[in-house]
Amino acid sequence: MKIAVIGLGYVGLPLARLFATKYPVIGFDINKKRVDELMSGHDHTLEVSDEDLKAVLSKAPLRGFGGLYCTDIIEDIKDCNVYVVTVPTPADKHNRPDLTPLKKASETIGKVISKGDIVIYESTVYPGATEEDCIPVVEAVSGLKFNRDFFAGYSPERINPGDKEHTIEKIKKVTSGSTPEIGRQIDELYRSVIIAGTHLAPAIKVAEAAKIIENCQRDINIAFVNELKKMFDRMDIDTHAVLEAAGTKWNFLRFRPGLVGGHCIGVDPYYLAQKAQDSGYFPEIILAGRRLNDSMGEYVGSQVVKKMILKGIPVKNSDILVMGITFKENCPDVRNTKVVEVIRSLKEYDTKIAIYDPWANPKEVQQEYGLDIVTQLPEEKFDAVVVAVVHKEFEGIDYALLLKENSVLYTLK
Ligand SMILES: NC(=O)c1ccc[n+]([C@@H]2O[C@H](COP(=O)([O-])OP(=O)(O)OC[C@H]3O[C@@H](n4cnc5c(N)ncnc54)[C@H](O)[C@@H]3O)[C@@H](O)[C@H]2O)c1
């Protein structure tokens, strides 16, 4: 067994590292900078510690009992017999699924795959994408016949970036294969490294659907409490106090209002919605949830301004500090962060915004959003402080030191 992991990001690297504790693994990524960074023993996403990475790294492709070698050269993965795909599955600006990275990765595999090999997709997709969109690319490029010359599987990733408790090996993994026998082989492969065990789904489509509904369910649940927040704000009722009281019932689901960003929960429902519409069904709850959650950035901005006006604080030219710009706490990922919507909304009132985030990379934030951030807590005082993301560093802060005498402190969580 020699495994290639295609796409060494938040999902691919922890998986490649884990497999490399038992099998020879080649990590392949088109981003040379990422490959060089990993080969130097560092992961800027902080999902794998330098110590754990260095413990499995090898200077050359291995044939023995483990080790990870990273590369951007296609020929290096030619000898592999299991190809695991962990490339991004984004949505375009019209919220339509963009399968370009998946198709490109399938082309790469088509160029190197041999008879008897297995391709396992891990990227989050709508049901049907593996067999209808990806495998035909592998077949066309390789000239091999699916389920005769080569086989496939789908095993969705459930990791939660920044979560050091639920790490990859401790999360039960759903597996599936293009035939019952391949399903069993793939399941065995994952079971050999995942301590929490596996669940072998009866078909690839079932595994694909299972993953996407996990994220849709979360999105809809958060949309519900966001709707409650908008309603209760108007009625002058404290939503958090309501949720705390309701949460004392054993079967009340404990979700909290907030921004839904990132490239998973805020994107995946569009994948399922697109597939549903292609099948002639217009999803109502899923898209309503998306609309509601996408409106929260603007809502938070307007609430801050409203509170400032009610306290008699001049909004134009006011100094506002936004704390946290990553899409979630204790993680450097700024992709699709909705904090930028809060900032956009506040800027519409000609406010002066400072952004403090000790986790985000200032260069990346500037490139992605054209915003400057600081990574040290500012020393001046502000007319309003918006705590958008509760990084652990924010817990001990004395907020009084950041606030002018007449000011607003708005916390999202
Ligand atoms: N990050 C998460 O928390 C999470 C959790 C579960 C599932 N997922 C899903 O896993 C998939 C990967 O997400 P991610 O967060 O790891 O993405 P990422 O952007 O962190 O990493 C993707 C990597 O793939 C590389 N890449 C892109 N196209 C490539 C190609 N054609 N060939 C080789 N490499 C290529 C990129 O350079 C990048 O390093 C997505 O479908 C995502 O929805 C992510």
Coordinates of C-alpha atoms in Angstrom, one line a residue, residues 13 19 34 42 46 60-61 87 91 106 130 134 240 256 261 264 294 299 302 313 332 353 355 369 400:
L13 CA -2.1 17.4 5.7
F19 CA -1.5 7.6 7.2
R34 CA 3.1 24.9 0.6
H42 CA 6.2 23.6 9.5
L46 CA -1.3 24.9 12.7
A60 CA 12.8 11.1 -0.3
P61 CA 9.7 9.0 -1.4
V87 CA -8.7 19.6 -2.7
A91 CA -18.6 28.1 -4.6
S106 CA -8.9 13.9 -11.2
T130 CA -17.7 11.4 -7.4
C134 CA -14.9 13.1 -11.1
H240 CA -28.8 34.4 25.2
R256 CA -25.9 30.2 19.6
G261 CA -18.4 31.9 7.6
C264 CA -17.7 24.5 4.8
D294 CA -25.6 35.5 5.2
Y299 CA -27.3 43.0 11.0
S302 CA -26.4 48.0 12.1
I313 CA -22.1 58.7 20.5
P332 CA -5.8 31.3 11.5
I353 CA -12.1 50.8 12.0
I355 CA -8.9 45.3 13.5
Y369 CA -9.9 41.7 1.7
A400 CA -12.6 48.8 30.3

